[in-house]
PDB file of C-alpha atoms in Angstrom:
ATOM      1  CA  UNK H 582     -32.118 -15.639   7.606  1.00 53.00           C
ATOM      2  CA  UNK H 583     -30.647 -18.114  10.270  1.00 55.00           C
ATOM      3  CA  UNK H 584     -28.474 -15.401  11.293  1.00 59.00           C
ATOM      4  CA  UNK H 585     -31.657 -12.882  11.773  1.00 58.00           C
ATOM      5  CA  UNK H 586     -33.225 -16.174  13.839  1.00 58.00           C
ATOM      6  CA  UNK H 587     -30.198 -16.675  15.561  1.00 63.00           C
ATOM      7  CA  UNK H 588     -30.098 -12.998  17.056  1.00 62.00           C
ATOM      8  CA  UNK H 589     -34.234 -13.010  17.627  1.00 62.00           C
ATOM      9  CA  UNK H 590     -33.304 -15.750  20.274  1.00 63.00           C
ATOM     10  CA  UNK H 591     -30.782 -14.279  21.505  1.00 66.00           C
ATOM     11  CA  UNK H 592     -32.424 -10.959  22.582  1.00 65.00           C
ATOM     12  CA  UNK H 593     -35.466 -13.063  23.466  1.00 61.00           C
ATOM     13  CA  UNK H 594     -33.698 -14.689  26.151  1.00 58.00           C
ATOM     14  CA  UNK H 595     -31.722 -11.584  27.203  1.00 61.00           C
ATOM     15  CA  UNK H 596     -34.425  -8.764  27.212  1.00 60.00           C
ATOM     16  CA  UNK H 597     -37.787 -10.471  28.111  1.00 58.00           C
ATOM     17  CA  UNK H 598     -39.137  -7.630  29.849  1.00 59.00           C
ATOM     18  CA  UNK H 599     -39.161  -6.043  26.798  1.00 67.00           C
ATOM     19  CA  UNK H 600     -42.645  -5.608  24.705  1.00 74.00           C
ATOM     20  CA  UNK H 601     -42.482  -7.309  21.070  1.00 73.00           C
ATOM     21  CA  UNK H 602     -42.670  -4.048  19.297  1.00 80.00           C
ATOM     22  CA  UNK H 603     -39.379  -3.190  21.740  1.00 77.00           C
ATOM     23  CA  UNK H 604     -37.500  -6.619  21.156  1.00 76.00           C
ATOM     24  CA  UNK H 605     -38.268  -6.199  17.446  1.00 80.00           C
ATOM     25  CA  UNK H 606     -36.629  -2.631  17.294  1.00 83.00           C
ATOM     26  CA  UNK H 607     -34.049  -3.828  19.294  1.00 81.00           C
ATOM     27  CA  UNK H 608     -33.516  -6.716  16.650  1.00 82.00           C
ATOM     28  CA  UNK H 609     -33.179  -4.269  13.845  1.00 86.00           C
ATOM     29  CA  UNK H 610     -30.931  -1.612  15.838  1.00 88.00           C
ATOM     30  CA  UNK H 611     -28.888  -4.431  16.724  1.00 88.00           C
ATOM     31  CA  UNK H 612     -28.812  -5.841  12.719  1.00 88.00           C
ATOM     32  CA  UNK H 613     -27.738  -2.704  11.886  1.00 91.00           C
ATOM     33  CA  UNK H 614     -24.434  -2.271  14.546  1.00 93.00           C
ATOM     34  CA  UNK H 615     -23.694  -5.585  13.032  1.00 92.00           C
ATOM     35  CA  UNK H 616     -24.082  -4.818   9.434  1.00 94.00           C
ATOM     36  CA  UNK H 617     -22.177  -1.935  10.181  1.00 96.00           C
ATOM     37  CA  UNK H 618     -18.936  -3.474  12.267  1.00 96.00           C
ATOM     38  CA  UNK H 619     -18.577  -6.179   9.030  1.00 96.00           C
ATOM     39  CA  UNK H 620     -18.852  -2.899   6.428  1.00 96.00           C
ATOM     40  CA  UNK H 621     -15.794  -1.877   8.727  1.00 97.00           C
ATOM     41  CA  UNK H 622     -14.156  -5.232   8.793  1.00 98.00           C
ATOM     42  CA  UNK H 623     -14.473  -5.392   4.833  1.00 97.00           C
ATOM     43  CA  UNK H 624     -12.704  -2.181   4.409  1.00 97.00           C
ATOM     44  CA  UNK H 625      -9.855  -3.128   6.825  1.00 98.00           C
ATOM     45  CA  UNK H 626      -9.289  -6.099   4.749  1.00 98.00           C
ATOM     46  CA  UNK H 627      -9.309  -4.251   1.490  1.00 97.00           C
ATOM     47  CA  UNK H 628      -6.614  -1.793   2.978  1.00 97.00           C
ATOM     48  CA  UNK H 629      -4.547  -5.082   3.627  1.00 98.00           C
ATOM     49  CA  UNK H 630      -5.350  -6.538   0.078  1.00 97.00           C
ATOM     50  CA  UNK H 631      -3.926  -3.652  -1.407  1.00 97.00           C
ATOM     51  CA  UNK H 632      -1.027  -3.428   0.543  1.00 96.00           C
ATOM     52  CA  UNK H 633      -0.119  -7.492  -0.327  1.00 96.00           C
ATOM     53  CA  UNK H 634      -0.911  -6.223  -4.267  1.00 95.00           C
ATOM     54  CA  UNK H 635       1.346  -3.085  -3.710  1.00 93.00           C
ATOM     55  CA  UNK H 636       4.151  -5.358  -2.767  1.00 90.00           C
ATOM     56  CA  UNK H 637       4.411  -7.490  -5.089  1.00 89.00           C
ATOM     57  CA  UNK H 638       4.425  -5.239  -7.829  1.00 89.00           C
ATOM     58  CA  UNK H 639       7.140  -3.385  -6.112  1.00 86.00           C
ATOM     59  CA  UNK H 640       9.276  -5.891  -4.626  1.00 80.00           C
ATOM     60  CA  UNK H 641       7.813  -9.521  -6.570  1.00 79.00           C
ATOM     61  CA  UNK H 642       7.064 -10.838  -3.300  1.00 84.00           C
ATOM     62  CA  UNK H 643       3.629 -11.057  -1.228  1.00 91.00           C
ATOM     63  CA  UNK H 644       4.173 -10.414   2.699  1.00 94.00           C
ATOM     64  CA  UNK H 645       0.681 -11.285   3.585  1.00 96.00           C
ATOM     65  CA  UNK H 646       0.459 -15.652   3.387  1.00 96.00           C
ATOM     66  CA  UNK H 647      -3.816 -15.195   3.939  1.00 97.00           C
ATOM     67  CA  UNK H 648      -6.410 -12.917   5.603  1.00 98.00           C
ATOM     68  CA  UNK H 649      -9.221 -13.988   7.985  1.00 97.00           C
ATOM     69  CA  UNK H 650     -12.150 -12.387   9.369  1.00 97.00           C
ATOM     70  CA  UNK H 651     -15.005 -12.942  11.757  1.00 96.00           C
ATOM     71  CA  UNK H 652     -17.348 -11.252  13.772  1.00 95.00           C
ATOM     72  CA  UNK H 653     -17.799 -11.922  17.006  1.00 93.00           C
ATOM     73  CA  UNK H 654     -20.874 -13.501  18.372  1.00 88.00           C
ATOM     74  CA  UNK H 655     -23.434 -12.405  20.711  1.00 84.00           C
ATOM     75  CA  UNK H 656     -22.647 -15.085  23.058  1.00 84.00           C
ATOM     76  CA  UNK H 657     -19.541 -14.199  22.902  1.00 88.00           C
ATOM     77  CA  UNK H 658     -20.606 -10.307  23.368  1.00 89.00           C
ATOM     78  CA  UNK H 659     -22.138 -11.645  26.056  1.00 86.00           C
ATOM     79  CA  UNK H 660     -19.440 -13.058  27.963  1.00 88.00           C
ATOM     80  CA  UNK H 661     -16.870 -10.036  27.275  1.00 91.00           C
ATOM     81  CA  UNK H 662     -19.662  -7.485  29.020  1.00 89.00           C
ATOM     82  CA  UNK H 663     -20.037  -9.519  32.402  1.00 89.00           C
ATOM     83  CA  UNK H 664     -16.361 -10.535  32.406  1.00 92.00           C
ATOM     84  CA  UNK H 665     -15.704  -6.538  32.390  1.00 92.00           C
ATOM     85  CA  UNK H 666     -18.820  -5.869  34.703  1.00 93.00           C
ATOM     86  CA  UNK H 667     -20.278  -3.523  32.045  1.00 90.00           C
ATOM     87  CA  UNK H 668     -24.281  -3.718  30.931  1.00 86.00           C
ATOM     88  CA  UNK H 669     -25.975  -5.742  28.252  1.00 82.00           C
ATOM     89  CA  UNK H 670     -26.736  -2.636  25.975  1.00 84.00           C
ATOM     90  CA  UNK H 671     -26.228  -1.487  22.047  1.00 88.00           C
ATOM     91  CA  UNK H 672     -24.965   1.149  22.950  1.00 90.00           C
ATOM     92  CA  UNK H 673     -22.071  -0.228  25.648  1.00 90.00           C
ATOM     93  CA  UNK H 674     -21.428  -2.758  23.450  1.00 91.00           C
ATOM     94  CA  UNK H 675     -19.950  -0.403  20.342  1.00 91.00           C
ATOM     95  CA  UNK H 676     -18.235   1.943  22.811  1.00 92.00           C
ATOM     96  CA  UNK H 677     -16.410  -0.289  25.181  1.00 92.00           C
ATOM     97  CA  UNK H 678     -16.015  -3.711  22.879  1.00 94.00           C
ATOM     98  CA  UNK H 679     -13.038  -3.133  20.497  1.00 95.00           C
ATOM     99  CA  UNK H 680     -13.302  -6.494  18.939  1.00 95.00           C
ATOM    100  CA  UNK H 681     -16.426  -7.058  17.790  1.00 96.00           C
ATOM    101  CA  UNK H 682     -14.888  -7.021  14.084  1.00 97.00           C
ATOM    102  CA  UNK H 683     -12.093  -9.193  13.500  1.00 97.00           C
ATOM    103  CA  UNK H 684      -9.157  -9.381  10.520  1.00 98.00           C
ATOM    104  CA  UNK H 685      -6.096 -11.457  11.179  1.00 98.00           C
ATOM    105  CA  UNK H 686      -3.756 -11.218   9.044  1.00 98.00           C
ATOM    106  CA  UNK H 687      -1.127 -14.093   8.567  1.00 98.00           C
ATOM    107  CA  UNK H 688       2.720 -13.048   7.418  1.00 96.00           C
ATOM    108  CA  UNK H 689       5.891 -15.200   6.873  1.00 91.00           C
ATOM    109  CA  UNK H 690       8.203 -13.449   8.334  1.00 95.00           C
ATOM    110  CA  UNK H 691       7.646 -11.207  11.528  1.00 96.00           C
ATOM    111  CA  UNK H 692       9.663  -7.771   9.556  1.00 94.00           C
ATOM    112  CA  UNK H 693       6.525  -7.615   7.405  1.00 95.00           C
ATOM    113  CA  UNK H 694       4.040  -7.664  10.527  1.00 97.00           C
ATOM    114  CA  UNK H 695       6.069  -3.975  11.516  1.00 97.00           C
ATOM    115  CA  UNK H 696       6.191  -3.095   7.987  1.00 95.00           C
ATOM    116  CA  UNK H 697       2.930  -3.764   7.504  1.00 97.00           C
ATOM    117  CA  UNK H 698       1.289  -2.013  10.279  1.00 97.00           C
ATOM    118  CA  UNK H 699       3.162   0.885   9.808  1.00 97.00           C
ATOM    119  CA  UNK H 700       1.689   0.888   6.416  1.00 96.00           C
ATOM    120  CA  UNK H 701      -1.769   0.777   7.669  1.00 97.00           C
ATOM    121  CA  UNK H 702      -1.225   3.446  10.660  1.00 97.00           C
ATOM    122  CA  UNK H 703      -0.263   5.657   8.187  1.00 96.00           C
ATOM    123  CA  UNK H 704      -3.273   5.825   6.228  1.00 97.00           C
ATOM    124  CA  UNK H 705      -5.147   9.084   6.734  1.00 95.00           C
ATOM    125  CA  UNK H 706      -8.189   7.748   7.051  1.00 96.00           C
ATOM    126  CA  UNK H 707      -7.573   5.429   9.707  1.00 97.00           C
ATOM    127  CA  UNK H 708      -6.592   6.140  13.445  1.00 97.00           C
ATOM    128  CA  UNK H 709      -4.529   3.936  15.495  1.00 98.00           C
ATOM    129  CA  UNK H 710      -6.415   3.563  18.990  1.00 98.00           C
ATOM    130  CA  UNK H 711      -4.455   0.786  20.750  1.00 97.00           C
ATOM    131  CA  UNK H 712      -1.306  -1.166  19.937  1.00 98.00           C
ATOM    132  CA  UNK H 713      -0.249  -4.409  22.036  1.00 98.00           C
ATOM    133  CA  UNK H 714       2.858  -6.233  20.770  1.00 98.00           C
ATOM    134  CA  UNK H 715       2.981  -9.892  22.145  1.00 98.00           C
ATOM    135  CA  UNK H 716       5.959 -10.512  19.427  1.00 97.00           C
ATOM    136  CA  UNK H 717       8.067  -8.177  21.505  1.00 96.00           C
ATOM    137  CA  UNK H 718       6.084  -8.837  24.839  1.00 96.00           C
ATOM    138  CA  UNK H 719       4.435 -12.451  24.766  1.00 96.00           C
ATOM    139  CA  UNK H 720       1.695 -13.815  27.256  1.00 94.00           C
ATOM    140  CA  UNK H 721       2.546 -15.644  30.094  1.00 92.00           C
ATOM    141  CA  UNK H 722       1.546 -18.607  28.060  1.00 91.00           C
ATOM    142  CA  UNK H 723       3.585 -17.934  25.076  1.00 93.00           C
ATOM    143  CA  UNK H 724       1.335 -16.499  22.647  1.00 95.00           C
ATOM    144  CA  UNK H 725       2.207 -13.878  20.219  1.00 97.00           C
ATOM    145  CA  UNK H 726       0.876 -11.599  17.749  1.00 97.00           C
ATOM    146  CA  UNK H 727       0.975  -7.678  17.399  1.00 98.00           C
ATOM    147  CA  UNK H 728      -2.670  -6.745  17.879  1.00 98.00           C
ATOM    148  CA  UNK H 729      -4.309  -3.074  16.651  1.00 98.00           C
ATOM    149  CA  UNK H 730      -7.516  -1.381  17.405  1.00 98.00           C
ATOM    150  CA  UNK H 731      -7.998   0.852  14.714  1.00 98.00           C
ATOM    151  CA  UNK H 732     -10.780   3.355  14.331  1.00 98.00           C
ATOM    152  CA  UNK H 733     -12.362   3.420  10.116  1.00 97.00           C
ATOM    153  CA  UNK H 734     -14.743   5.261   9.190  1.00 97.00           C
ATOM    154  CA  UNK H 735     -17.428   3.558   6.559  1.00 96.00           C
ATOM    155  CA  UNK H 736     -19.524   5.724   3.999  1.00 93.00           C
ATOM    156  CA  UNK H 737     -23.493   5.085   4.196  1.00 90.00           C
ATOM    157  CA  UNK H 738     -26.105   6.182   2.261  1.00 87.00           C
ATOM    158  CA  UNK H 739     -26.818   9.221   4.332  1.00 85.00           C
ATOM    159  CA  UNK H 740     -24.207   9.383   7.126  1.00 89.00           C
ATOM    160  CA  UNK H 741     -20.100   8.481   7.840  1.00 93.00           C
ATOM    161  CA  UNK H 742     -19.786   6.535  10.493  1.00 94.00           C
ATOM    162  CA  UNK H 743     -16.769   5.474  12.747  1.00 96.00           C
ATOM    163  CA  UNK H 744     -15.887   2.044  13.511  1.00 97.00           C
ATOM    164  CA  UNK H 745     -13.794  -0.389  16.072  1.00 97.00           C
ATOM    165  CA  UNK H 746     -11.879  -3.158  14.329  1.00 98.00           C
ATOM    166  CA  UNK H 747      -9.159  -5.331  15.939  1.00 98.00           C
ATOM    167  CA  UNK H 748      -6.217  -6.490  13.727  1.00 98.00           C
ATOM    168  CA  UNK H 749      -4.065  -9.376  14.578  1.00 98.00           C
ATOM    169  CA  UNK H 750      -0.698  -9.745  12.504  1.00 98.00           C
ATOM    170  CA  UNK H 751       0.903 -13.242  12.969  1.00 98.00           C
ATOM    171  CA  UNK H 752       3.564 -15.282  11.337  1.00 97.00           C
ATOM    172  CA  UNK H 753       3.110 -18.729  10.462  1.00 96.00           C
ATOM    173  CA  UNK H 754       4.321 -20.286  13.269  1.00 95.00           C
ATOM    174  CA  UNK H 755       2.869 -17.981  15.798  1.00 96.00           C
ATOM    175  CA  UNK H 756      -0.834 -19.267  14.057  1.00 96.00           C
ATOM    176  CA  UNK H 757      -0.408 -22.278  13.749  1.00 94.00           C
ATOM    177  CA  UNK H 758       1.099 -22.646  17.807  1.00 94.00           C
ATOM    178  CA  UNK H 759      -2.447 -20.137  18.407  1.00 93.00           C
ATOM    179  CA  UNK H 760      -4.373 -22.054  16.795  1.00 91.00           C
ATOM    180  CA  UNK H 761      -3.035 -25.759  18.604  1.00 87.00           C
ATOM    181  CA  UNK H 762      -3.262 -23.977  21.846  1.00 87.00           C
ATOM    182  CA  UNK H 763      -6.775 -22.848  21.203  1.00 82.00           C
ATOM    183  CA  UNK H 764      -7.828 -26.330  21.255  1.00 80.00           C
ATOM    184  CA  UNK H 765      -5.504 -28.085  24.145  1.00 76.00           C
ATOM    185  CA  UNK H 766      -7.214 -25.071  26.035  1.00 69.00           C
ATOM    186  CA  UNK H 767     -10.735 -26.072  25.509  1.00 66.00           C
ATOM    187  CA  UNK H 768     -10.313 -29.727  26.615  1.00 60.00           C
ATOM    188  CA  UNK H 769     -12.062 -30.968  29.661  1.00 62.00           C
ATOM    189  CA  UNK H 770     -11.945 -33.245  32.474  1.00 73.00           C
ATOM    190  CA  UNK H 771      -8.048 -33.198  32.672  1.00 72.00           C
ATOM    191  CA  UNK H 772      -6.259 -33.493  36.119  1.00 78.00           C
ATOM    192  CA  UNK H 773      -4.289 -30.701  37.337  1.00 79.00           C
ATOM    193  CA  UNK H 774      -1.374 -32.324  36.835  1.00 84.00           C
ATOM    194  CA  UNK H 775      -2.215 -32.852  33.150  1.00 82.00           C
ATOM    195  CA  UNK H 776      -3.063 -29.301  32.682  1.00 79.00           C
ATOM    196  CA  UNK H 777       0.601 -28.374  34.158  1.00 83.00           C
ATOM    197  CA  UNK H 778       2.138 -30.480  31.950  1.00 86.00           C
ATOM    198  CA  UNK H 779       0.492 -29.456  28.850  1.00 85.00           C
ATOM    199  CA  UNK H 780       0.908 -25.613  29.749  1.00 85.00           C
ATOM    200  CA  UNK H 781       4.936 -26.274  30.059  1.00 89.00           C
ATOM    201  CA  UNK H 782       4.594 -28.173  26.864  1.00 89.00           C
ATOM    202  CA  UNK H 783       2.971 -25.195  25.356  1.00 89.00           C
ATOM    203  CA  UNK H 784       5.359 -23.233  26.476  1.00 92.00           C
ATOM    204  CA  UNK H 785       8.286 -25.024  25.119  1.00 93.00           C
ATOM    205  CA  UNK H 786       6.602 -25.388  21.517  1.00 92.00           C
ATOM    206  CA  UNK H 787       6.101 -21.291  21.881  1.00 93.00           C
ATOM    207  CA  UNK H 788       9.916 -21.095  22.164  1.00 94.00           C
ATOM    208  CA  UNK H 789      10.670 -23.530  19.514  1.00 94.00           C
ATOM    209  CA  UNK H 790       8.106 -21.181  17.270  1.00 94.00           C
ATOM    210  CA  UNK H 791       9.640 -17.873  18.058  1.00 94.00           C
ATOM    211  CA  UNK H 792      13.133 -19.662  17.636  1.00 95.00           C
ATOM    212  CA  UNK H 793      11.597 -20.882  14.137  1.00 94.00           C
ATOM    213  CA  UNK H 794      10.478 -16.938  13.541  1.00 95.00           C
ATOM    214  CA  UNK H 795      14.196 -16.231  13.870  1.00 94.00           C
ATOM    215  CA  UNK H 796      16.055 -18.573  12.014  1.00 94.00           C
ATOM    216  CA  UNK H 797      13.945 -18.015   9.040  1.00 92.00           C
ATOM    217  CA  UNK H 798      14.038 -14.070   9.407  1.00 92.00           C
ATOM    218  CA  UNK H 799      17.386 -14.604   9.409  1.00 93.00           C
ATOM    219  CA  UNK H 800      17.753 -16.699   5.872  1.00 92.00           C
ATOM    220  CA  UNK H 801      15.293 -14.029   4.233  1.00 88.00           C
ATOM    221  CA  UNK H 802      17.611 -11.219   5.355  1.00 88.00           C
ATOM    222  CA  UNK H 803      21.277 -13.236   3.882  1.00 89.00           C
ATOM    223  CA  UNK H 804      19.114 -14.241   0.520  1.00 85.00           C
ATOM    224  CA  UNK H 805      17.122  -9.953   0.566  1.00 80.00           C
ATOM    225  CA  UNK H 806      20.731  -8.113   1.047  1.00 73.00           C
ATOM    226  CA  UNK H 807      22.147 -10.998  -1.458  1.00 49.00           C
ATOM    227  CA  UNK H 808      19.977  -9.864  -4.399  1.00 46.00           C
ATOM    228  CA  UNK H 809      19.326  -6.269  -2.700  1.00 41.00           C
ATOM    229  CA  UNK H 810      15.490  -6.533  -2.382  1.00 41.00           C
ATOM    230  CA  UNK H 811      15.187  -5.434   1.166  1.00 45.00           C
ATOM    231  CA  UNK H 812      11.765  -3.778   1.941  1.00 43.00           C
TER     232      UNK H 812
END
């Protein structure tokens, strides 16, 4: 209900020219994208569940530490379509934004990230539409993750439909450094020279994490080949 409220004033604000019985539809066409992006999201997450069960019947370990979710928000919607010049439309919005649904998945070690997306790109039912790897390639400002669009289709009552969701795959480290930076990021009123010295500060505590990634990769490999366990 305060979601359904939520979106009513959304669209109010966004589409006034439009005549109630128009905003209403919109309303409902717009529920429905949504209902049907989180349908994806939910099976993406299954997929994952399975693969963390999978595991640790085969190899008595779990690679996956936790799974989030979200979707995004209108606002946020919002802000994506006039960053990328594109019009405020249903139909724009499930064709051109990828990550409307979200599932990050957290790992402890970064092997299983690889392993674990190559698991999930080889699922028949799922098509890989985009891969960025800022393990291999990080952002200027030190963050990494391997990111995935993927491309699921969900099973209605009447139809199969095709959806966008984004997968992140992170190691401990590289969430918990995402997660810090997230909120330095958001803080106002700081000088310039502040925000120059936290950046290089960031920066240094993204090196110490990725150093972190390694040394612990490393022990898992020495204790794996030990008791021969390797996946």
């Amino acid at each position: 209900m305060k979601e359904q409220q939520t979106m009513r004033e959304f669209f109010s604000r966004m589409i006034q020219e439009k005549t109630a019985e128009e905003l209403e539809r919109t309303i409902a066409d717009a529920t429905r994208m949504m209902s049907y992006f989180r349908c994806a999201m939910l099976e993406v997450e299954t997929k994952f569940r399975v693969l963390n069960e999978q595991f640790s019947l085969l190899h008595e370990r779990n690679p996956i530490e936790s799974i989030k979710t979200r979707i995004k928000s209108f606002d946020s919607i919002r802000g994506k379509l006039q960053r990328n010049n594109l019009p405020f439309s249903l139909d724009v919005i499930e064709e051109k934004i990828n990550d409307i649904a979200g599932v990050r998945v957290i790992c402890a070690f970064v092997d299983d990230i690889y392993v674990l997306a190559d698991c999930i790109a080889r699922q028949d039912d799922i098509t890989v539409l985009k891969v960025k790897d800022y393990i291999k390639n990080p952002k200027e400002n030190g963050y990494r993750s391997l990111h995935l669009i993927l491309e699921i289709p969900i099973f209605l009552s009447e139809e199969k439909r095709k959806m966008k969701v984004e997968v992140q795959l992170r190691t401990i480290a590289m969430e918990s450094w995402a997660n810090l930076e997230h909120r330095m990021r958001y803080k106002k009123n700081l000088s310039e020279e502040k925000l120059a010295k936290t950046a290089d500060m960031l920066m240094q505590c993204a090196t110490l994490s990725s150093a972190l990634d390694e040394k612990m990769q490393a022990v898992r490999d020495i204790v794996e080949e030990k008791d021969g366990c390797q996946i």
